[in-house]
Coordinates of C-alpha atoms in Angstrom, one line a residue:
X1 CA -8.0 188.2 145.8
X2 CA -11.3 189.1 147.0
X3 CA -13.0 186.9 149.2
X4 CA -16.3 185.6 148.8
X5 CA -19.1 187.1 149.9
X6 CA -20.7 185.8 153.4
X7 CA -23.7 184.5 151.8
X8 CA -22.0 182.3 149.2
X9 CA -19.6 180.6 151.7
X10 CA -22.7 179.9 154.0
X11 CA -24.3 177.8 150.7
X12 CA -20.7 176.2 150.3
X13 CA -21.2 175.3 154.3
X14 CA -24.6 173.8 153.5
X15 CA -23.5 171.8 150.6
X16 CA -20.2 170.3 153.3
X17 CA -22.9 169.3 155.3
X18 CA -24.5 167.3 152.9
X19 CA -27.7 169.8 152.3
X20 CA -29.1 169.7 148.9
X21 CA -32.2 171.6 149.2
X22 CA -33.3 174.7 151.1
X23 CA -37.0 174.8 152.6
X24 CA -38.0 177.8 152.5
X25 CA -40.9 180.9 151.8
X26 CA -38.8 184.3 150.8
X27 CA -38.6 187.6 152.4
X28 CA -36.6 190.6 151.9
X29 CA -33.9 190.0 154.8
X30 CA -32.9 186.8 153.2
X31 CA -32.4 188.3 149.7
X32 CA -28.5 187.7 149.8
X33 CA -28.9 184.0 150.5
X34 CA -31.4 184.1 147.9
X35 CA -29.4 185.6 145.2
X36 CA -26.2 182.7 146.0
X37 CA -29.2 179.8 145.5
X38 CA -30.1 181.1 142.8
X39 CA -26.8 181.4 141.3
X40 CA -26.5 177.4 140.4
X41 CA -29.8 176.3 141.6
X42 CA -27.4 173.6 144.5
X43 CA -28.9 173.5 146.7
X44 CA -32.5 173.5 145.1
X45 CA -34.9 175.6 146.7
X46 CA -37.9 174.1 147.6
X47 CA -40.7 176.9 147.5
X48 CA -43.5 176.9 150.1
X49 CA -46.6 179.5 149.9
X50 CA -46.2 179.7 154.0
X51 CA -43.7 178.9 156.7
X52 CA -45.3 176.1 158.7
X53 CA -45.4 174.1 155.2
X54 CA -41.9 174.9 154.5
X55 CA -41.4 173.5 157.8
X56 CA -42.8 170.2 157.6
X57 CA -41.8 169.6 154.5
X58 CA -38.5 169.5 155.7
X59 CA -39.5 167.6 159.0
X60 CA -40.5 164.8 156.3
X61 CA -37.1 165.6 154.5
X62 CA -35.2 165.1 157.5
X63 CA -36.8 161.7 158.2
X64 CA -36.3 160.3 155.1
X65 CA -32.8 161.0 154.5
X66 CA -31.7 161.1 158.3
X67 CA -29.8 164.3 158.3
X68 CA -30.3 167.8 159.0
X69 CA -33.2 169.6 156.5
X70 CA -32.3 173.5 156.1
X71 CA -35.0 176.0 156.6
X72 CA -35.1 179.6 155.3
X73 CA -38.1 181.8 157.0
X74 CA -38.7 185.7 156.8
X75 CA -37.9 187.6 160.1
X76 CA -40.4 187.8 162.7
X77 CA -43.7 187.0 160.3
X78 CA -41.8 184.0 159.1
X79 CA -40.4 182.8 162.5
X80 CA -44.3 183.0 163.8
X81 CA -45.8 180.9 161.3
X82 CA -43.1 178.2 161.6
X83 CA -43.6 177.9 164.9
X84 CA -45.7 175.1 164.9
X85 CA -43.3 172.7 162.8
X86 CA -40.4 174.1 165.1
X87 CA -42.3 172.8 167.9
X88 CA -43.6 169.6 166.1
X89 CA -39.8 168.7 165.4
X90 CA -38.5 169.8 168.8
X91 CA -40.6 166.7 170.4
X92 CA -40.4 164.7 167.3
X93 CA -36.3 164.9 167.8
X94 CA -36.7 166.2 164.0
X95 CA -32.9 167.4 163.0
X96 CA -33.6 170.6 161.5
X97 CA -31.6 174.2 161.2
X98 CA -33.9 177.0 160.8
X99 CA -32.5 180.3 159.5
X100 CA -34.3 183.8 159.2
X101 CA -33.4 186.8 158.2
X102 CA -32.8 189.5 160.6
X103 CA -33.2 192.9 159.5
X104 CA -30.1 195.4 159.1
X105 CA -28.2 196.1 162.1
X106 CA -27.8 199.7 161.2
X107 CA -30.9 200.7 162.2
X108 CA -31.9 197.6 164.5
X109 CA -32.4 200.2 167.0
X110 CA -35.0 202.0 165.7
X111 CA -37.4 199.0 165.7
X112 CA -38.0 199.1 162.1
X113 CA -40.6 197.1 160.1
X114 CA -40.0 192.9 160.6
X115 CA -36.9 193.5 163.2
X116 CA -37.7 192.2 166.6
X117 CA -36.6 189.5 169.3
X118 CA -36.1 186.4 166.5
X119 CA -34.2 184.3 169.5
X120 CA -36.7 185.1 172.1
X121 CA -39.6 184.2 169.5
X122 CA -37.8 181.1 168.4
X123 CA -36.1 179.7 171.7
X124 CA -39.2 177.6 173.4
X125 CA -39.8 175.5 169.9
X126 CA -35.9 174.8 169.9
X127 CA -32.8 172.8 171.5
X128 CA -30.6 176.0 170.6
X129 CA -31.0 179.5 168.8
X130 CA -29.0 182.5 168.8
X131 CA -28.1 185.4 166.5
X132 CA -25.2 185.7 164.7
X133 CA -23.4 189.2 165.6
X134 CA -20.6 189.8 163.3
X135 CA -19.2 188.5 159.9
X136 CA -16.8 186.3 162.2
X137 CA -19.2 184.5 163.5
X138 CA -21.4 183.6 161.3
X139 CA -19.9 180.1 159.5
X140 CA -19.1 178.9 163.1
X141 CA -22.3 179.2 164.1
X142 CA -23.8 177.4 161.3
X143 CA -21.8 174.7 161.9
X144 CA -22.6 174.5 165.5
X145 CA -26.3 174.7 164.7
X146 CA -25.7 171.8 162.4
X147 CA -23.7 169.7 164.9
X148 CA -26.3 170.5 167.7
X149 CA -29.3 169.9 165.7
X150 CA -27.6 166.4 165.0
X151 CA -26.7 165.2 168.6
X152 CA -28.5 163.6 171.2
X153 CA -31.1 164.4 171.8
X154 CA -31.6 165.8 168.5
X155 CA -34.2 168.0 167.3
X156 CA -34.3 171.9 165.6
X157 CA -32.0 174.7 166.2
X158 CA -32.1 178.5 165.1
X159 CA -30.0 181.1 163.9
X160 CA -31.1 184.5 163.2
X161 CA -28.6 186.2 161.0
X162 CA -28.6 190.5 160.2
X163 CA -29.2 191.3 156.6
X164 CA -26.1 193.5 156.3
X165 CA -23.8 190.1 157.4
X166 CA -25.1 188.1 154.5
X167 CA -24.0 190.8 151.8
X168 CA -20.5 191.3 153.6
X169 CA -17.2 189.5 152.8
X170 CA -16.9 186.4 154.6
X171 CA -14.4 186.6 157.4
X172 CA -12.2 183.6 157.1
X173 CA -12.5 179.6 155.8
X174 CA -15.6 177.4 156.6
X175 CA -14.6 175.3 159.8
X176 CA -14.2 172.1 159.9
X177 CA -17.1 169.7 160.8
X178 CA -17.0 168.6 164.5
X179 CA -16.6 164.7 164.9
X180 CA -20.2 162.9 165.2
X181 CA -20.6 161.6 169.1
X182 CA -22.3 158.4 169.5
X183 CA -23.6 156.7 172.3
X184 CA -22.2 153.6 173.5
X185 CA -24.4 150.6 175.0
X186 CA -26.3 151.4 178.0
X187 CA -24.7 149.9 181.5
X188 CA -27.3 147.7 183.9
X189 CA -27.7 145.3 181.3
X190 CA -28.1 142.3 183.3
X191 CA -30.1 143.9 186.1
X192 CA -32.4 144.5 183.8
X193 CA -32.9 141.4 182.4
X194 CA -32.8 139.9 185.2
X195 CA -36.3 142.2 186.6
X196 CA -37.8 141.3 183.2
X197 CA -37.1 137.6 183.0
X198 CA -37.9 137.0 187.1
X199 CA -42.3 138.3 185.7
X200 CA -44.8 136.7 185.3
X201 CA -46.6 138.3 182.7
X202 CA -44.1 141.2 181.2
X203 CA -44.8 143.6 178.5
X204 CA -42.9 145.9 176.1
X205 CA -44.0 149.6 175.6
X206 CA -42.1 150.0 172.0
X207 CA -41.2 153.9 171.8
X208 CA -40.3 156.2 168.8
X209 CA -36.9 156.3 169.2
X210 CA -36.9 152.4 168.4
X211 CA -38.4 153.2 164.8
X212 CA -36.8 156.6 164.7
X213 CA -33.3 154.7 164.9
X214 CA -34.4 151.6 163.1
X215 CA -34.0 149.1 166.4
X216 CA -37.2 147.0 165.5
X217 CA -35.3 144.2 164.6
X218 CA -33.7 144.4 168.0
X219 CA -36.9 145.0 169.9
X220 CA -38.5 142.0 168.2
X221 CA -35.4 139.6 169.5
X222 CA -35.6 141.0 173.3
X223 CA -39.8 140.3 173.0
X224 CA -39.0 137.1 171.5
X225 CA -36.4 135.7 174.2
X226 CA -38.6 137.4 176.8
X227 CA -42.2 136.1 175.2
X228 CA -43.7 139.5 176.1
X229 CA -46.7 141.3 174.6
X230 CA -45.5 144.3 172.7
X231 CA -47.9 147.8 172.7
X232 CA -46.4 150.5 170.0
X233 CA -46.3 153.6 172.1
X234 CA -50.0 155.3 171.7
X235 CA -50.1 158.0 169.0
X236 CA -46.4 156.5 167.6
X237 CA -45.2 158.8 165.0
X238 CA -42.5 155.5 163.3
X239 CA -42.8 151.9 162.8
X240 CA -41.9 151.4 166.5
X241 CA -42.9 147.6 166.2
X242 CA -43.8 145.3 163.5
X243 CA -47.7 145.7 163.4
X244 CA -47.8 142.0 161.8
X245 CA -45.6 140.0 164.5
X246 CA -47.8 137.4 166.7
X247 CA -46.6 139.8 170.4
X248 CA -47.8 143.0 168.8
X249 CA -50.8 144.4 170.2
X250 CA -52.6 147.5 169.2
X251 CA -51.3 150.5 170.3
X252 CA -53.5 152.3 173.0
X253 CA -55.3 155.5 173.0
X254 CA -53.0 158.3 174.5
X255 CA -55.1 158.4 177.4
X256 CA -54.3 158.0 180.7
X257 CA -57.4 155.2 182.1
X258 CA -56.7 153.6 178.4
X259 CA -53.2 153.0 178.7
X260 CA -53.5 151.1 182.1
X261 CA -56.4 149.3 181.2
X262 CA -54.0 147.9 178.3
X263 CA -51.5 146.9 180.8
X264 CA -53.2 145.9 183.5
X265 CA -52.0 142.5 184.4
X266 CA -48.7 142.5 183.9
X267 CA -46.2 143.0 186.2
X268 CA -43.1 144.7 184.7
X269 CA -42.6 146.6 181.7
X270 CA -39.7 147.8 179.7
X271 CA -40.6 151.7 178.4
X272 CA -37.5 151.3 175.8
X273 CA -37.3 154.5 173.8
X274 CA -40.6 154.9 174.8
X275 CA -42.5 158.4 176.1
X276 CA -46.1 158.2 177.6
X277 CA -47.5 161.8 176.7
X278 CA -51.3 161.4 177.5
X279 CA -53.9 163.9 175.7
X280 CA -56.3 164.0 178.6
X281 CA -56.1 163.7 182.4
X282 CA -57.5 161.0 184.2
X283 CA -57.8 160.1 187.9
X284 CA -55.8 156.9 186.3
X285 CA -52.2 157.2 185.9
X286 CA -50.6 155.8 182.8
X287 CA -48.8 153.0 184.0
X288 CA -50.7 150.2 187.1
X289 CA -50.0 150.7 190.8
X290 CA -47.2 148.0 191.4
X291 CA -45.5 147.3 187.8
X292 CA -41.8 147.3 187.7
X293 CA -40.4 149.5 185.3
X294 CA -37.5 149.6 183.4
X295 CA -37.1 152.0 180.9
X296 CA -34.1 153.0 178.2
X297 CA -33.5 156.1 176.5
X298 CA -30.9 157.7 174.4
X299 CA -32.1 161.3 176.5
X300 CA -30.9 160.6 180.0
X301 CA -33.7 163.8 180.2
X302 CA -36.1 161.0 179.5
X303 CA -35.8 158.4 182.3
X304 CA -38.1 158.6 185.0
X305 CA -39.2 161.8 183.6
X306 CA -43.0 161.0 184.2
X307 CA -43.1 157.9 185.9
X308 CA -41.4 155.9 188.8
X309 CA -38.6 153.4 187.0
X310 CA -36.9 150.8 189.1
X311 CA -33.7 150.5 186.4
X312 CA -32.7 152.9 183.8
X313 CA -30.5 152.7 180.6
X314 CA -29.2 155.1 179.1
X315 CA -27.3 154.5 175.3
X316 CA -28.0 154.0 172.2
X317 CA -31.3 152.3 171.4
X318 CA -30.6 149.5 168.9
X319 CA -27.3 148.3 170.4
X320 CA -28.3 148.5 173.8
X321 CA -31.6 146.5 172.8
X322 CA -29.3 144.0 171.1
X323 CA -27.1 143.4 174.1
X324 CA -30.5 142.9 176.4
X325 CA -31.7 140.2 174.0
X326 CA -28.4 138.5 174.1
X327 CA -28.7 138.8 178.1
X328 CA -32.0 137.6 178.1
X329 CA -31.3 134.3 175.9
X330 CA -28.4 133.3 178.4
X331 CA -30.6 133.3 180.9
X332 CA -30.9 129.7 182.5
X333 CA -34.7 128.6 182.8
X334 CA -36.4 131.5 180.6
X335 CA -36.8 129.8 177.5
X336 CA -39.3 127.2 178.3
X337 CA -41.7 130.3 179.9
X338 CA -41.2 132.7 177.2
X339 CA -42.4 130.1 174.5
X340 CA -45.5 129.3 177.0
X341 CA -46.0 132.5 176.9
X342 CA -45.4 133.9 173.0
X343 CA -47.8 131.3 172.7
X344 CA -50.7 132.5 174.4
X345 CA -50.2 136.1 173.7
X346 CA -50.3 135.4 169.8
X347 CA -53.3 132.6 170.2
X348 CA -55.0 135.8 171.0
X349 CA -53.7 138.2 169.2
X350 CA -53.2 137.2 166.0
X351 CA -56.9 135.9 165.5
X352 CA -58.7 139.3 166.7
X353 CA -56.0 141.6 164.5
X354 CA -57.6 139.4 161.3
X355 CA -61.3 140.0 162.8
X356 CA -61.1 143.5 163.1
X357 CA -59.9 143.6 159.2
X358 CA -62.7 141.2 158.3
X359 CA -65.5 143.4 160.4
X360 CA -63.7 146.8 159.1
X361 CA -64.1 145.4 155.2
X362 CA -67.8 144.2 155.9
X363 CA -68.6 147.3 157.2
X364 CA -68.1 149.0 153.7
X365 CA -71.1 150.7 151.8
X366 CA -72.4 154.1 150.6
X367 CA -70.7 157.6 151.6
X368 CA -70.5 158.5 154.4
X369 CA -68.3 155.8 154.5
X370 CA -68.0 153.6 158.1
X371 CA -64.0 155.3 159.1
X372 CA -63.2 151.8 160.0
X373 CA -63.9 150.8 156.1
X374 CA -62.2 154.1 154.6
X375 CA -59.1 152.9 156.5
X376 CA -58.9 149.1 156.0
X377 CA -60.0 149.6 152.3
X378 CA -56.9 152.4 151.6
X379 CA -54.5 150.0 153.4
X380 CA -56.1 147.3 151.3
X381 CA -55.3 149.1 148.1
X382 CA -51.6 150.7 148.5
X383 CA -49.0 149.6 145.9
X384 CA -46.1 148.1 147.8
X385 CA -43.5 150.0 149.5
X386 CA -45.6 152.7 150.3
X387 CA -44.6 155.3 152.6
X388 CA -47.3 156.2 155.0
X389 CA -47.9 160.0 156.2
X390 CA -51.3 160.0 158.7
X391 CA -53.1 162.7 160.6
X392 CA -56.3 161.9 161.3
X393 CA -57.0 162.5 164.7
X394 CA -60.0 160.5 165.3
X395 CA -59.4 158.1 161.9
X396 CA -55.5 157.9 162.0
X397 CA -56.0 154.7 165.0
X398 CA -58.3 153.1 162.9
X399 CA -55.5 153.3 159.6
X400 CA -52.8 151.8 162.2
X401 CA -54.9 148.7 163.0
X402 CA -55.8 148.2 159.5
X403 CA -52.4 148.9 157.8
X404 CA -49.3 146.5 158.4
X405 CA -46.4 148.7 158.9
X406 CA -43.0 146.2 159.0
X407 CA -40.2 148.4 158.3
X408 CA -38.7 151.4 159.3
X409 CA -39.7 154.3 157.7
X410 CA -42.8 152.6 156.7
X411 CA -45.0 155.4 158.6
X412 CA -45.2 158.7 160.0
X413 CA -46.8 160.8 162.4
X414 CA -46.8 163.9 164.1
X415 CA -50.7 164.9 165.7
X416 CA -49.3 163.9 169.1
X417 CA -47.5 166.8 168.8
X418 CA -50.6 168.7 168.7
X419 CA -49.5 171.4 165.9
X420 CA -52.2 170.1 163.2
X421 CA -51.2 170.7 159.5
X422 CA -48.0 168.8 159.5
X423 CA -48.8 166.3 157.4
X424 CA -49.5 167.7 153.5
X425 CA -46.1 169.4 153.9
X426 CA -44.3 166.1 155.0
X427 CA -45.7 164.1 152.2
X428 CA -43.6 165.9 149.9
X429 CA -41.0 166.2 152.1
X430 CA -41.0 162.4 151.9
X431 CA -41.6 161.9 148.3
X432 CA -38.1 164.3 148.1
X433 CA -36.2 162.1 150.1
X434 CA -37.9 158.5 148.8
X435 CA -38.4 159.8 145.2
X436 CA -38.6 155.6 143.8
X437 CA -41.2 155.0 146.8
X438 CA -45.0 156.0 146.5
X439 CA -46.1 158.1 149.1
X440 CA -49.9 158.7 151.1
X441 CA -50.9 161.0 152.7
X442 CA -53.9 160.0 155.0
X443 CA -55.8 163.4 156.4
X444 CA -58.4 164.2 158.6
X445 CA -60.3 167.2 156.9
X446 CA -59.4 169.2 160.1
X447 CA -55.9 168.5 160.4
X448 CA -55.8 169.4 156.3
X449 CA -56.9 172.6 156.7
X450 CA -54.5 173.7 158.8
X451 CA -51.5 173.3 155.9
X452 CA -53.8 173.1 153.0
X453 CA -51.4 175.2 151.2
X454 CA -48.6 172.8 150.9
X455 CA -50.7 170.8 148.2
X456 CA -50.1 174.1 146.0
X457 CA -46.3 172.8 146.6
X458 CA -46.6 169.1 145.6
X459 CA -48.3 170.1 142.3
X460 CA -45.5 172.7 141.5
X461 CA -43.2 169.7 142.2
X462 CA -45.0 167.0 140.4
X463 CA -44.9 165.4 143.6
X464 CA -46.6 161.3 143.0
X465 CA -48.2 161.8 146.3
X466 CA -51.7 160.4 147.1
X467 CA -53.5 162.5 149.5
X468 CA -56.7 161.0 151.0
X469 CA -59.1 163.0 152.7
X470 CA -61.2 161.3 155.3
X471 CA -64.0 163.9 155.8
X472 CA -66.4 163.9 158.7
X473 CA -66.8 167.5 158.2
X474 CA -66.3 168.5 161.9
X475 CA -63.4 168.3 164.9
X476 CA -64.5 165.2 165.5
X477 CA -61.6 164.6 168.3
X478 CA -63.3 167.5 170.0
X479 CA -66.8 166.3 170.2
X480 CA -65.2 162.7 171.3
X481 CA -63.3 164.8 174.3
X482 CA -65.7 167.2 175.3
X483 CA -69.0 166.0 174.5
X484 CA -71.6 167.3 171.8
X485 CA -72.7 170.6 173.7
X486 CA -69.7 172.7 172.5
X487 CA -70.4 174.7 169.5
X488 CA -67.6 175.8 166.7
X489 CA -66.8 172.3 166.0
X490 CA -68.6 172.2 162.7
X491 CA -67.0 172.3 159.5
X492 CA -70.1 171.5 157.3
X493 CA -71.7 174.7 157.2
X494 CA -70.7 175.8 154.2
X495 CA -68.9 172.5 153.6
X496 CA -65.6 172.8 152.0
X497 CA -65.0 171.6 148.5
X498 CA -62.1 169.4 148.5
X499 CA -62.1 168.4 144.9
X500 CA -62.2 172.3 144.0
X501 CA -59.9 173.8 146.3
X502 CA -57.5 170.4 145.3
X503 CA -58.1 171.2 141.3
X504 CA -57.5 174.8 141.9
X505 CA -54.0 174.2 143.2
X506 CA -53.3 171.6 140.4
X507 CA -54.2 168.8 141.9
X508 CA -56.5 165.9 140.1
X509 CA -58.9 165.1 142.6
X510 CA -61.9 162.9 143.0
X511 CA -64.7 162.4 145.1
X512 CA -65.9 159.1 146.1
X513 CA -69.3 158.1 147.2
X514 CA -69.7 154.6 147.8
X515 CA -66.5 152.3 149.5
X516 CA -66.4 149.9 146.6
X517 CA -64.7 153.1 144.8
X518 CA -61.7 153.5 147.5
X519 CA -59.7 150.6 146.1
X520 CA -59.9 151.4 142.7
X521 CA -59.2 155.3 143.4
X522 CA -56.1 154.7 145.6
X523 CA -54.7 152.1 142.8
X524 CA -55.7 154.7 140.0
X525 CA -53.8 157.6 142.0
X526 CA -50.9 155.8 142.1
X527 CA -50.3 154.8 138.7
X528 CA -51.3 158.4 137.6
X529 CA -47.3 159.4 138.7
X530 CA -48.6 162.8 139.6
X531 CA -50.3 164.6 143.0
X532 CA -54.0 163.1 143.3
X533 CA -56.2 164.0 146.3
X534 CA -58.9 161.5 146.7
X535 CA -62.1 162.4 149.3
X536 CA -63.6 159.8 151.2
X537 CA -67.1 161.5 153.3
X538 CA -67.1 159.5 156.2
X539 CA -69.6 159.3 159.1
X540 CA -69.2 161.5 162.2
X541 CA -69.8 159.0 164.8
X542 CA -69.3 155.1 165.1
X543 CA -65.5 155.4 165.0
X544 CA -64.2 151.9 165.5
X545 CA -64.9 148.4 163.2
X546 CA -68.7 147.4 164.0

């Protein structure tokens, strides 16, 4: 009996690991892969006009269904341009396997046309990559790249695999799938909750791996026993605390001075799955002189990476949470101060979270619309149980403070990253993995540009998947950074037509031009069950509710 070729036992390895689509742009080098897809169409193959959109799309795949996403890109053009979303996913702890074809091996050494160093190109925007050698190897290092991409911490891992290995027999069965690891409850449990419950005035710095592993339930009981005010991490990319809860503050700006002004006063802090990656230097560090720090992290990489902790945990987020809450509540004498306390914090908070709607709303009138108004009047109008995609820079803070985000897998982010363009391609990624759910999009006209191109994939898909345009026609984060002097930050001159370029990749799309149209145009995009892009021109300056 003839065994099957290597290709078709590496889709029969995808489909063991519970793969059931392949993102992907095509190339010649991965024509034997292609030929076994195509063979019975499992997995699907989801059809990108560029890499970095392939890429995200399965970043937003990934997050939705919580298991490795599959990537196919073309040799060294193809590696390139998904470098970015390799990178995005890397410090997102995304769980992605990225393939590419590798040309033959038989003439390798004459440096032909697309060969080149594939590991050496991929390796800084990975955990892992390597290139598969010989027909032997090649199933058991998919399955290592699938187990890798999967641990802790996770994130994206590569394999480059020869043409010439794809189109040869497979050399023996498909292993079997290593055991999944997981992390048991951090140890120092009580030494930290004995720090936290001994302040006066302690805070909680709510992380991504809390909404990346669904903990928020767990953070809320240790701010509740604790009465401590809650910051979500600045530029969060989850639902790292529930926006709505009376000890949730806003997240602050991801810089330096901003996030110790916000936590100035208090006197210890717990950084739980938390990392403080500012934009811009400052002569202020992050965190106040004198606050005592404990911080927990399922990366023992992690702790005290960046700043000076006093006790560190290291363990799986949610249970280790839990068992500090349950800590905390034994505690003799706390109770009466943390309900003192929880009552203070949300006599405050609570009142100036439902101004800054009220002033946001009033602000509302002609385009270009105030960004505060575009964002409360979107979050206003979604249907329920929308999933959120943002990245808008300058606008995307404004959208946090105006939407409620409660559950996990409510929102999602990745411009902290700094590889712009991530967020058309995760939309559909999304929609793919929440299919009942409606899905936004919320885009800075900058950031869009950058994967413009995976709106030509929703429309092939039919993807329901409102994507709002906030348009201030410039890098607006730019000017806000450097100043106005700076030239090339411009994007009005000639200004980009994002109902036509929309329509021309089969999109419906629509224009507004005063706010009272927002609501209406968010609620009509939604019912439409198709890909709508909606424009909102908004003003360059006066970022912030009046």
């Amino acid at each position: 009996m003839n065994p099957l070729p290597a290709a078709r036992a590496v889709v029969d390895l995808l489909r063991d690991e519970g793969v059931d689509r392949v993102f992907g742009n095509p190339g010649t080098t991965e024509l034997p892969l292609l030929q076994e897809l195509a063979r019975d169409g499992d997995p699907d193959y989801v059809l990108a006009l560029q890499e970095f959109t392939a890429v995200a799309a399965a970043d937003g795949y990934a997050r939705g269904t919580g298991r490795p996403a599959f990537v196919s890109v073309h040799a060294v053009p193809g590696v390139s341009n998904a470098l970015i979303g390799m990178n995005n996913a890397r410090r997102s702890r995304t769980p992605l396997v990225i393939t590419a074809g590798q040309q033959d091996q038989r003439f390798l050494r004459d440096s032909p046309m697309l060969g080149g160093d594939l590991v050496g190109l991929a390796a800084p925007a990975c955990l892992a990559a390597d290139e598969v050698h010989t027909a032997d190897d090649l199933l058991p290092m998919f399955r290592r790249a699938f187990a890798r991409a999967r641990g802790v911490p996770s994130g994206p891992v590569f394999v480059s695999v020869p043409m010439n290995l794809l189109a040869q027999p497979a050399a023996g069965p498909i292993p079997a799938r290593p055991p999944i690891v997981t992390l048991p409850v951090a140890t120092g449990i009580d030494e930290a909750a004995a720090l936290l419950a001994g302040a006066s005035n302690p805070a909680i710095m709510a992380g991504d791996r809390v909404g990346a592993t669904g903990a928020l339930r767990e953070l809320t009981a240790v701010a509740e026993a604790l009465g401590a005010t809650v910051y979500p991490q600045p530029q969060y990319e989850h639902v790292d605390a529930d926006t709505e809860h009376p000890l949730t503050a806003p997240a602050p700006p991801f810089v330096g001075s901003e996030i110790n002004k916000a936590l100035a006063g208090h006197d210890a802090l717990l950084l739980a799955g938390a990392s403080i990656r500012s934009h811009l230097w400052t002569p202020e560090p992050p965190l106040p002189e004198g606050i005592r720090v404990v911080q927990l992290d399922d990366d023992p990489a992690e702790i005290g990476r960046a700043h000076d902790v006093e006790i560190g945990l290291f363990g799986a987020v949610g249970p280790t949470l839990d068992a500090l809450a349950e800590a905390l509540r034994g505690l003799p004498g706390l109770h009466g101060p943390a309900l003192e306390r929880a009552g203070r914090i949300s006599a405050e908070l609570v009142p100036e979270r439902t101004r800054w709607r009220e002033r946001a709303r009033a602000a509302a009138g002609p385009a270009p619309v105030h960004p505060a108004a575009a964002a409360q009047l979107v979050a206003d109008a979604l249907a329920a149980g929308t999933v959120v995609v943002e990245e808008a820079v300058t606008s995307g803070p404004l959208l946090r403070r105006a939407l409620p985000q409660r559950g996990p897998g409510d929102y999602h982010n990745s411009s902290g990253n700094g590889g712009l363009g991530w967020g058309i391609g995760a939309a559909v990624g999304l929609h793919l993995a929440h299919p009942g759910r409606p899905v936004l999009a919320f885009l800075g006209d900058g950031s869009a540009m950058f994967g413009v191109q995976g709106l030509w994939t929703a429309a092939r898909l039919g993807a329901p998947v409102l994507f709002v345009v906030v348009n201030n026609h410039e890098y607006r984060t730019l000017k806000d950074s450097l100043g106005r002097q700076f030239g090339g930050m411009d994007l009005g001159d000639p200004a980009i037509d994002w109902v036509g370029l929309a329509r021309s990749m089969g999109l419906s799309a629509h224009r507004v031009e005063h706010a009272s149209e927002i609501g209406p145009a968010v609620r009509a995009a939604q019912e439409s069950g198709g890909p709508r892009l909606v424009e909102i021109p908004i003003r360059g300056y006066g970022d912030g509710a009046p």
